[in-house]
Coordinates of C-alpha atoms and ligand atoms in Angstrom, one line a residue:
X1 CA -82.5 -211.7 -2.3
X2 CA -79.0 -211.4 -1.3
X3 CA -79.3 -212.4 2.0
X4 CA -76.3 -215.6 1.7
X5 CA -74.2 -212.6 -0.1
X6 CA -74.3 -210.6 2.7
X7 CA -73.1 -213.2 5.1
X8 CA -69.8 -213.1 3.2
X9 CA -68.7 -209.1 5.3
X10 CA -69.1 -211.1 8.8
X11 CA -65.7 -213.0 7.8
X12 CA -63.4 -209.3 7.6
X13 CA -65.0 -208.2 11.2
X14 CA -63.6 -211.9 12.8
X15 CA -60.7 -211.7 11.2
X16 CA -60.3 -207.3 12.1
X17 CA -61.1 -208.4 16.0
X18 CA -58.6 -210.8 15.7
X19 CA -56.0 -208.7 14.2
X20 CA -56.6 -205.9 16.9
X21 CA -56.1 -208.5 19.8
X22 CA -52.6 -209.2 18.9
X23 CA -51.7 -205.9 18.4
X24 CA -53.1 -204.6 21.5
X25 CA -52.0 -206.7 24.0
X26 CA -55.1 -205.9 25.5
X27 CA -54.8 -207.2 29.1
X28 CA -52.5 -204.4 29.8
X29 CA -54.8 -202.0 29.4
X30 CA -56.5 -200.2 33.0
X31 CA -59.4 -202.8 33.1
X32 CA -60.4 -201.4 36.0
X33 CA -61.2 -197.5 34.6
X34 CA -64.3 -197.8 32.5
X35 CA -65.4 -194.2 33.8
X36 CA -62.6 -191.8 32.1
X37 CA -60.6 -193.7 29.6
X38 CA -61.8 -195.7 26.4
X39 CA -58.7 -198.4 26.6
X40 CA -60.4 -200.9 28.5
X41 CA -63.0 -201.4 25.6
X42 CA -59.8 -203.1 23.6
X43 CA -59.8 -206.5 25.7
X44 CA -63.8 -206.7 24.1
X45 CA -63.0 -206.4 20.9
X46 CA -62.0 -209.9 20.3
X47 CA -65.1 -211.7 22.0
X48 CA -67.3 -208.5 20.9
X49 CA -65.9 -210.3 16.8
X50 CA -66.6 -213.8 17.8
X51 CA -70.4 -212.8 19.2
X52 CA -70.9 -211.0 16.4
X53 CA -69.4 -213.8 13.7
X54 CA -71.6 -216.5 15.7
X55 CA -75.2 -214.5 15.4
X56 CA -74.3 -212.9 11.9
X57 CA -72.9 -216.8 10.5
X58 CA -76.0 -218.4 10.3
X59 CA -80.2 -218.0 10.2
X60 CA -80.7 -220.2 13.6
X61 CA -82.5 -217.2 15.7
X62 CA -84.9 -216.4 12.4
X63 CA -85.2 -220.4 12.0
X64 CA -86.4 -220.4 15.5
X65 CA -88.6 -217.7 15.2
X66 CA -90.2 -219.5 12.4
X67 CA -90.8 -222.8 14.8
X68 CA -92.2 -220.7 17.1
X69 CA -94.3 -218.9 14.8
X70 CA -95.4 -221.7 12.6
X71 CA -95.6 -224.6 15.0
X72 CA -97.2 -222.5 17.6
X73 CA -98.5 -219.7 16.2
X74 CA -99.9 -217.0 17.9
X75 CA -100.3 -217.1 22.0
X76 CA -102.5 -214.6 23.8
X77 CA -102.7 -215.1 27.3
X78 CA -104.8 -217.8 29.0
X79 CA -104.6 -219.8 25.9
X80 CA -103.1 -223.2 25.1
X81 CA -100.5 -221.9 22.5
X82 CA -99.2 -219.8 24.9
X83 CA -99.0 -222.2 27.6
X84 CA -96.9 -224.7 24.8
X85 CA -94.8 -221.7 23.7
X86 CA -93.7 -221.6 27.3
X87 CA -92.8 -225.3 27.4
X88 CA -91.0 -225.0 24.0
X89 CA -89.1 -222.6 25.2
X90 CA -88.1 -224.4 28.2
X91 CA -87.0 -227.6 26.3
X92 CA -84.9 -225.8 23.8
X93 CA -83.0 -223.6 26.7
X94 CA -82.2 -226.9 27.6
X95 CA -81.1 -227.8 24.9
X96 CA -78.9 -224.7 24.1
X97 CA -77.1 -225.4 27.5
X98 CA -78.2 -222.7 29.4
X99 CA -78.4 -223.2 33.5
X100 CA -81.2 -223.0 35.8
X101 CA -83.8 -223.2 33.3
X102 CA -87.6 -222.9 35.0
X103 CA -90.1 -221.2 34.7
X104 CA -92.4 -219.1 37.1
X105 CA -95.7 -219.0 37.7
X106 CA -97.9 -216.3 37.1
X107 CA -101.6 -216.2 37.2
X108 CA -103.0 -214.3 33.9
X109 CA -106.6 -213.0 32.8
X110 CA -108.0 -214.7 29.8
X111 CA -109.8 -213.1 27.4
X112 CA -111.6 -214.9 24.2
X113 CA -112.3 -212.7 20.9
X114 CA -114.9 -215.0 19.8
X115 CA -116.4 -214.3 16.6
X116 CA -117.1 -210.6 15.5
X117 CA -118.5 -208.8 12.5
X118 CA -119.4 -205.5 11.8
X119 CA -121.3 -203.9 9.0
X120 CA -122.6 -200.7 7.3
X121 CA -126.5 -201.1 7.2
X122 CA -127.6 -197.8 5.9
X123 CA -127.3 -196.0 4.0
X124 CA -126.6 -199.0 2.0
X125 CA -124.7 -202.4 3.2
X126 CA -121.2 -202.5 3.4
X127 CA -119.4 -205.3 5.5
X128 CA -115.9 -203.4 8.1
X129 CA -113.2 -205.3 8.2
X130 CA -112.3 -205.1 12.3
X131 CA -110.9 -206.3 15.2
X132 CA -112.4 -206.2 18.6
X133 CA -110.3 -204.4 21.1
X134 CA -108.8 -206.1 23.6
X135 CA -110.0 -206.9 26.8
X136 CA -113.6 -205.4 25.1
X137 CA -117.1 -206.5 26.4
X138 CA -119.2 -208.5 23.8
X139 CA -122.4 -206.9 22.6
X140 CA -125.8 -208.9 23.0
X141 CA -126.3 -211.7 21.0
X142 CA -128.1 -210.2 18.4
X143 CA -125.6 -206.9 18.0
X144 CA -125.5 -203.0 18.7
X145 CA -127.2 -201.8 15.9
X146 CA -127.0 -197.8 15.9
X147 CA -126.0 -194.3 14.1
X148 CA -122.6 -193.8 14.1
X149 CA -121.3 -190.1 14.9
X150 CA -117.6 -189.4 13.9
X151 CA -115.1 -187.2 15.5
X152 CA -111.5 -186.6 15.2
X153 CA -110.9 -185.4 18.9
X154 CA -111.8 -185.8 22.6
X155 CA -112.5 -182.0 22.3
X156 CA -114.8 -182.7 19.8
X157 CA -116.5 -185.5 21.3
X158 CA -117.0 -183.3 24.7
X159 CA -118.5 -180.4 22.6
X160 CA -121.4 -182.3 21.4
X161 CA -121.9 -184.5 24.6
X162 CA -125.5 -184.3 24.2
X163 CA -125.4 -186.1 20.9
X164 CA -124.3 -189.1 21.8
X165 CA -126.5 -190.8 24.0
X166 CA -127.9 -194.4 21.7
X167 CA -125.2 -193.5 19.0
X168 CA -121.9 -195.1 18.2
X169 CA -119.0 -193.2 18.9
X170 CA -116.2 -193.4 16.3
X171 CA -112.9 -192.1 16.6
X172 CA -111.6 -191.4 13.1
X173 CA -107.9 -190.3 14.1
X174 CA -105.1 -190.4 11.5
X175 CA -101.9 -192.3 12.7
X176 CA -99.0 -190.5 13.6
X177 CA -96.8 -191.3 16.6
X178 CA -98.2 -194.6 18.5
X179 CA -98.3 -192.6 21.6
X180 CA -100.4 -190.3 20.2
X181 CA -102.3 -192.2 18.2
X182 CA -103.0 -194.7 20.9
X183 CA -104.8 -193.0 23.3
X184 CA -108.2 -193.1 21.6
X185 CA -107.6 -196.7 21.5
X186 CA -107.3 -197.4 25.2
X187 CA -109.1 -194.3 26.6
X188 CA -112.0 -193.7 23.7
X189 CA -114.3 -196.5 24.8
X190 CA -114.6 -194.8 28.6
X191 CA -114.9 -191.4 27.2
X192 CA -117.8 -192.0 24.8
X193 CA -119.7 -194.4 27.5
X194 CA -119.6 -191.4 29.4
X195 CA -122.0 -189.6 27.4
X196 CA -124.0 -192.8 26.6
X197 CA -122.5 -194.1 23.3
X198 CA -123.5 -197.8 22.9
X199 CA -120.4 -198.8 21.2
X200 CA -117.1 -197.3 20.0
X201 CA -115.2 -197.8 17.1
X202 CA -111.6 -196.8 16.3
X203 CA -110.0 -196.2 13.2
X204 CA -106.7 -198.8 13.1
X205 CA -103.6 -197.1 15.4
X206 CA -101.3 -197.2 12.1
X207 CA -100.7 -196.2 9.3
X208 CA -102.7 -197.4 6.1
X209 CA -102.3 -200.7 5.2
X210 CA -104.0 -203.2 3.1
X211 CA -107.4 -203.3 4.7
X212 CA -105.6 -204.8 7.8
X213 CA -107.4 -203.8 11.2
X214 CA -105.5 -203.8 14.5
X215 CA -106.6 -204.6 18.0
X216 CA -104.9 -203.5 21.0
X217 CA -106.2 -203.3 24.2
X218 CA -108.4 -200.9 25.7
X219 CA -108.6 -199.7 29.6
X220 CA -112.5 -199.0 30.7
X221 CA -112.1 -196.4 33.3
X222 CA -114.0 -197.3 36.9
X223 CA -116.3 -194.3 37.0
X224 CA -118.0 -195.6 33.3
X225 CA -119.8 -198.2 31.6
X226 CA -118.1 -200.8 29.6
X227 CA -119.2 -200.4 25.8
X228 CA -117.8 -203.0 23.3
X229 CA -115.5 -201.4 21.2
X230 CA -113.6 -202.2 18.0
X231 CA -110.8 -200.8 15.0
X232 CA -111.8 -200.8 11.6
X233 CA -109.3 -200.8 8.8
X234 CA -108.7 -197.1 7.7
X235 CA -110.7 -197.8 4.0
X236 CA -113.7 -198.5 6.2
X237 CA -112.7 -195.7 8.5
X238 CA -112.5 -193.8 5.1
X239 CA -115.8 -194.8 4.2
X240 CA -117.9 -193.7 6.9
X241 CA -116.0 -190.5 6.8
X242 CA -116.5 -189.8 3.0
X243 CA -120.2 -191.0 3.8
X244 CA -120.8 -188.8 6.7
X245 CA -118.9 -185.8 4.8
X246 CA -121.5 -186.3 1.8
X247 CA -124.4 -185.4 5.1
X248 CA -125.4 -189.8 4.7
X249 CA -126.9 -190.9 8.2
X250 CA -124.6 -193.8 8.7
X251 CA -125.4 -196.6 10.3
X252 CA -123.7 -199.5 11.9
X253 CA -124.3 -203.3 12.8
X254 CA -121.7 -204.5 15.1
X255 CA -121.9 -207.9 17.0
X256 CA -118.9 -209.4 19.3
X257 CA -118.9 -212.7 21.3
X258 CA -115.7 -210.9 23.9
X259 CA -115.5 -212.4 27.3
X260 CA -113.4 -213.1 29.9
X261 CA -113.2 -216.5 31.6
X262 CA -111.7 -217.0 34.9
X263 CA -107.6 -215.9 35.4
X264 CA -105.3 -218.9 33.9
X265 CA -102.2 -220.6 35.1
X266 CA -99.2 -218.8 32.8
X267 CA -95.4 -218.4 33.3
X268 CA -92.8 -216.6 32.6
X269 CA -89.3 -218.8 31.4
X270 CA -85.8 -217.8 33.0
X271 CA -82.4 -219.1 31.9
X272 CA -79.3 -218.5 32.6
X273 CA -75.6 -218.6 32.1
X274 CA -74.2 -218.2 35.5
X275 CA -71.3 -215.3 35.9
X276 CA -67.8 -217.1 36.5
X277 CA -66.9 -214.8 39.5
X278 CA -70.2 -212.6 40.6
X279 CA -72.8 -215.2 39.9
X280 CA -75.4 -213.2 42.3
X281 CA -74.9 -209.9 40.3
X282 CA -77.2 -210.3 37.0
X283 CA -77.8 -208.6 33.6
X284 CA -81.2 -209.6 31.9
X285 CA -82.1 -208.9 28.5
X286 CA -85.9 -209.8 27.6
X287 CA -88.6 -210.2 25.2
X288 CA -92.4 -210.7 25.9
X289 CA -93.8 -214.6 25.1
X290 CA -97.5 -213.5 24.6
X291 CA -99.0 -212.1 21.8
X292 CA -102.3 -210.5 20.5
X293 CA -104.6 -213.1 18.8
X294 CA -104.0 -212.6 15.6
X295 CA -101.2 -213.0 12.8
X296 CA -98.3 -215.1 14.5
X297 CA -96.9 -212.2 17.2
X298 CA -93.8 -212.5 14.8
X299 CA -92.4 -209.2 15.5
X300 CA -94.7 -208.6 18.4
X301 CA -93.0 -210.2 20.2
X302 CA -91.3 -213.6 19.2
X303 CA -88.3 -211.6 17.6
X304 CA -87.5 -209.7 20.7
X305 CA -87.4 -213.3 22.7
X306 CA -85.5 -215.0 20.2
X307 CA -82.5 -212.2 19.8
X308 CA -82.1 -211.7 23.9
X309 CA -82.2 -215.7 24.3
X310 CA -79.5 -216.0 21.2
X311 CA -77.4 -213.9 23.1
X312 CA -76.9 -216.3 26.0
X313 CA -77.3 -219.0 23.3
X314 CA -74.2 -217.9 21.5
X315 CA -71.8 -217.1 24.5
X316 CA -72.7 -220.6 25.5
X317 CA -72.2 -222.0 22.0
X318 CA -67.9 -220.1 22.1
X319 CA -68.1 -220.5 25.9
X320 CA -67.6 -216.8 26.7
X321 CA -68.9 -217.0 29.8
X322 CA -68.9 -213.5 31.6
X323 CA -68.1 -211.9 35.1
X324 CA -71.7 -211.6 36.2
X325 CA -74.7 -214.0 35.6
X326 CA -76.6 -213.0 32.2
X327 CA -80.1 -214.1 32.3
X328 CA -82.9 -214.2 29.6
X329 CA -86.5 -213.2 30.6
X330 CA -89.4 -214.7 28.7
X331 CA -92.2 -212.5 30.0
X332 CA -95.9 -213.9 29.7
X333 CA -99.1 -211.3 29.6
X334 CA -97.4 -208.2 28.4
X335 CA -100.0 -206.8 25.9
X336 CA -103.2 -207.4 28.4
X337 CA -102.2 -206.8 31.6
X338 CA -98.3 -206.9 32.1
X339 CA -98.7 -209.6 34.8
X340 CA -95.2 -211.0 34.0
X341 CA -93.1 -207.7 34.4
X342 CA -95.0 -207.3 38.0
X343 CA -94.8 -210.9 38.8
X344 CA -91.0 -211.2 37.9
X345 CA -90.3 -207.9 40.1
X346 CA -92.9 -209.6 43.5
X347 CA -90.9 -212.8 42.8
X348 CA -87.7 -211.6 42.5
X349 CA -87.6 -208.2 45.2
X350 CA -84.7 -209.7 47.3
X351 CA -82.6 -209.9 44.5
X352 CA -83.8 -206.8 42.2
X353 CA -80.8 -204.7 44.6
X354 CA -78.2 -207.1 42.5
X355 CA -79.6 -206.5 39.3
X356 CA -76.9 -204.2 37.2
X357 CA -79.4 -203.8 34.2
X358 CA -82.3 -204.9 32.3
X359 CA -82.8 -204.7 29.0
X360 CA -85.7 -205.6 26.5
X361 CA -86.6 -205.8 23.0
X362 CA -89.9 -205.1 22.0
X363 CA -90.0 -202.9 19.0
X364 CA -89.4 -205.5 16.5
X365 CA -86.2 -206.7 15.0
X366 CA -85.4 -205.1 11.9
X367 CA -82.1 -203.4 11.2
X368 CA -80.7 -202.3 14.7
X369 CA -79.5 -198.9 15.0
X370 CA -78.1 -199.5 18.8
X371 CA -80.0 -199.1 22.2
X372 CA -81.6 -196.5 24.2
X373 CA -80.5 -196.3 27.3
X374 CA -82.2 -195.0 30.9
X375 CA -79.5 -194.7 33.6
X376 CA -76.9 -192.4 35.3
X377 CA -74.1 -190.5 33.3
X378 CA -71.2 -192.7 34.3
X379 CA -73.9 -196.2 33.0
X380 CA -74.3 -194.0 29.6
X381 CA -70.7 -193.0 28.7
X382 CA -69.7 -197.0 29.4
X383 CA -72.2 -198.1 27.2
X384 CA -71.5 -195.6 24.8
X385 CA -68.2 -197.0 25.1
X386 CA -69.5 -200.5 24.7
X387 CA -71.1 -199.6 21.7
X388 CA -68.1 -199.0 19.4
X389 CA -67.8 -202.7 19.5
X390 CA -71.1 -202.8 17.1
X391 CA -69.7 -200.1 14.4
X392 CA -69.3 -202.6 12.1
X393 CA -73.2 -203.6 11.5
X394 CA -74.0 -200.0 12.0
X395 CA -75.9 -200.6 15.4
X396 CA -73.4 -198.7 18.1
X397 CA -76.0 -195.4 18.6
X398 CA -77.1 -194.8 22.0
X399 CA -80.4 -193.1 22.6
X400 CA -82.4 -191.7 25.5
X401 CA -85.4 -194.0 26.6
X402 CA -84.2 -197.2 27.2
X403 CA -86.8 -199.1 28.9
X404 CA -89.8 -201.5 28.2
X405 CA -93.1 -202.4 29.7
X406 CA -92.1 -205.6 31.2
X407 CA -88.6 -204.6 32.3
X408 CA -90.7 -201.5 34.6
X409 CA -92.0 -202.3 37.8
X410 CA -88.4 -204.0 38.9
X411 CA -86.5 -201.3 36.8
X412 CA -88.7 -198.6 38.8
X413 CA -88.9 -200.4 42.4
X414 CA -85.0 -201.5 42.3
X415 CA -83.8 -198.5 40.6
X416 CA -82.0 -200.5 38.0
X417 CA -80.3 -199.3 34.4
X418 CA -83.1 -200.0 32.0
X419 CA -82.4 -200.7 28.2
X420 CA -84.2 -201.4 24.9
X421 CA -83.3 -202.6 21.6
X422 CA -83.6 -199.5 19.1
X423 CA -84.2 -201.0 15.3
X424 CA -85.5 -199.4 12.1
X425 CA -88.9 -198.5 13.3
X426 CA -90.3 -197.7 9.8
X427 CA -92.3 -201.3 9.3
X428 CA -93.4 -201.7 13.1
X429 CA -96.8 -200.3 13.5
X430 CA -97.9 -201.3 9.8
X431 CA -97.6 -204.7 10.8
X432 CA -98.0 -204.1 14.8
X433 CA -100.7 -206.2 16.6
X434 CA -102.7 -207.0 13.3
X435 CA -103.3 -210.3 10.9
X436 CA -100.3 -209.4 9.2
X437 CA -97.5 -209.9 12.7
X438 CA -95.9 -212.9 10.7
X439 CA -92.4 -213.8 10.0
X440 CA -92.2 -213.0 6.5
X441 CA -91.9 -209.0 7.5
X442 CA -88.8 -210.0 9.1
X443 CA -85.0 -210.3 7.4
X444 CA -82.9 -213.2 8.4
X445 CA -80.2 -210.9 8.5
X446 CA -80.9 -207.9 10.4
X447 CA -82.6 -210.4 12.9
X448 CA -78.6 -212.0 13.2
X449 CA -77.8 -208.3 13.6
X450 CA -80.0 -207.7 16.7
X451 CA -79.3 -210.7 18.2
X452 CA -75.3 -210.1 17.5
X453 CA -75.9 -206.2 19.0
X454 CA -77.8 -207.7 22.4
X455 CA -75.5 -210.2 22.8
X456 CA -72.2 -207.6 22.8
X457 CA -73.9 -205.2 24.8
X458 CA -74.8 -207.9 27.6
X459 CA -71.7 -209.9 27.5
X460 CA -69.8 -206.8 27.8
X461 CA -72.1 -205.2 30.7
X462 CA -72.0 -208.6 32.5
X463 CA -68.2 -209.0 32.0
X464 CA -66.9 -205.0 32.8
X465 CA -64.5 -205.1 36.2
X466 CA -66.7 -202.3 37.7
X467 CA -70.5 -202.9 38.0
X468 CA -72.4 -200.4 35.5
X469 CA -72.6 -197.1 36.7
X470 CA -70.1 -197.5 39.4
Ligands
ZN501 ZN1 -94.9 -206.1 22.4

């Protein structure tokens, strides 16, 4: 609804950055002092208008989410939609006219869901809507069949140790912050293997949906078994608790095919618009390629690649071509094992010292609200400068945090100003890694938004007279 309405307020904030270059004569201003005084921002206001009319004037970046999502689908590392997502991607670089387009290689594990089922046996049958963790081990062919005990804490789970040995362990944890929520998730399966559990289940890390489980990937500590382990939508998870509550002996059939086969040839994709006078200094804004399994990895991650590659796309398209080299980083294997980020920083080490920031979008692209922002003092007050240019779609906040998974080992290693995308968080971790990651969650608009915010922020960043920081 609406959506071709709204387009019509991108016409006043061309028009307003036009105005305000003629009466500014901006070129005037001290170019040169981004650390104390604000004036330099004017001689941006002009191309900050044009990015912003560009990303907001049309659908493209959703319409190429939607090829990547509907012609490709979802791309999990090691697999073959993955591997054409990659080759898409390079093609249509190309095609936008971006430089030094290539990818590089990076070896990935693979892991293969298989099929999976789990079910209520006793006290009577009731099938669980799940998803097999990440990374899990399978069960036997035949299943784990066992009691499951329920517990709400690791405390809890350590006070009756002696329970658990032949049981299932189930960790029936309401969602409230992801990085609290998440740690029975990735750290459960260990922790109940410890004490003998044959299995582990999880309720969903988010909040309650529509019977929609979520996977995620687990870590199996060195010092334990490996126990296959699962989420279960938080009805089921409800359930089991209202059965347990009532003093039933519950009891659960659970049967998973998980594997991994050997490591597979991925990549990540680079391209570039070269900088005009300080090719060899860089600004990279990034998204992750791969996604979990399941659902289309629409917001998880294909919306955070397509708004940092419309930003080069778009300087390109009004050839605003900046100072320093912007580059867009397509990262393969961040969701089970961050191979890319660690590859990209190996690859790349000579050149990490010329790196003025890094930014990535991996939150989802709903409405922006701005950036967070990981630096020193002099970095934040320029990009809080930077970010009155994006006032006028109500994305100009800066935040602590900037960073992103992929963006880390060469944002740690090379000491670099580290950046994310900051959007509307609200709809995220419904959706996040479940059957439900498809486009349709995401608005044309406030996709044209982010892509319009990451494209400001880098062109500025790449364009300043001073390096960031400096
Ligand atoms: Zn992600």
């Amino acid at each position: 609804m609406g959506q071709r309405a709204r387009f019509v307020i991108t016409l006043p904030l061309v028009l307003l950055g036009a105005t305000t270059l003629l009466a500014q004569s901006p070129h005037t201003d001290n170019a040169h002092n981004t650390g104390t005084n604000g004036s330099w921002i004017h001689q941006y206001r002009e191309p900050a208008a044009r990015l912003i009319g560009e990303a907001m004037g049309s659908t493209f970046a959703w319409q190429r989410l939607s090829v990547l999502t509907d012609t490709i689908g979802n791309r999990l590392s090691g697999s073959p939609a993955l591997e054409r997502a990659v080759q898409w991607a390079v093609d249509e670089m190309k095609r936008d006219g971006l430089e030094n387009v290539h990818t590089e290689r990076v070896m990935v594990p693979k892991w293969v869901r298989g099929a999976e089922s789990a079910e209520i046996v006793e006290p009577v049958r009731h099938p669980i809507v799940m998803l097999g963790l990440g990374d899990s081990i399978g069960t036997p062919a035949d299943g784990v069949q066992a009691e499951v005990l329920t517990f709400h804490s690791f405390e809890e789970l350590d006070s009756k140790a002696s329970q658990v040995r032949g049981k299932i362990v189930f960790f029936n944890v309401p969602f409230t912050a992801y990085g609290e929520t998440v740690r029975f998730r990735s750290g459960g399966p260990s922790r109940a293997a410890r004490y003998g559990a044959v299995a582990m289940l999880i309720r969903s890390v988010g909040p309650d949906g529509l019977r929609t489980p979520h996977t995620g990937a687990l870590q199996y500590s060195s010092d334990a078994p490996k126990i296959p382990a699962a989420a279960i939508t938080t009805e089921d998870a409800d359930r089991i608790q209202r059965l347990t509550d009532r003093g039933s002996r519950v009891v659960v059939h659970l049967k998973m095919e998980a594997h991994f086969d050997p490591d597979a040839e991925s990549a990540n994709v680079i391209g570039e618009l070269r900088g005009r006078e300080r090719p060899e200094e860089i600004v990279v804004v990034s998204g992750h390629l791969d996604s979990w399994d399941v659902g289309a990895g629409a917001s998880d991650d294909g919306g955070g690649c397509i708004v940092t590659w419309e930003a080069l796309r778009i300087m390109k398209k009004l050839n605003l071509r900046p100072r320093r080299t912007v580059r867009v980083v397509l990262w393969t294997n961040e969701e089970n094992g961050g191979r890319g980020g660690v590859a990209y920083r190996d690859q790349h080490r000579a050149e990490l010292a010329k790196h003025v920031m890094m930014l990535e979008s991996d939150g989802g692209v709903f409405r922006p609200l701005g950036f967070g922002f990981t630096g020193n003092e002099a970095g934040r007050q320029t990009v809080k400068t930077i970010a009155t240019l994006l006032t006028g779609i109500a994305a100009d906040q800066i935040n602590g945090g900037g960073g992103g998974a992929d963006i880390g080992p060469s944002v740690t290693d090379g000491r670099i100003p580290a950046m994310s995308l900051d959007v509307d968080g609200s709809k995220y971790f419904l959706i996040h890694h479940t059957p439900a990651d498809t486009i349709d969650k995401i608005d044309p608009v406030e996709m044209a938004k982010c892509a319009a915010a990451v494209a400001v922020m880098a062109y500025v960043i790449a364009d300043l007279p001073q390096r960031l920081g400096q």
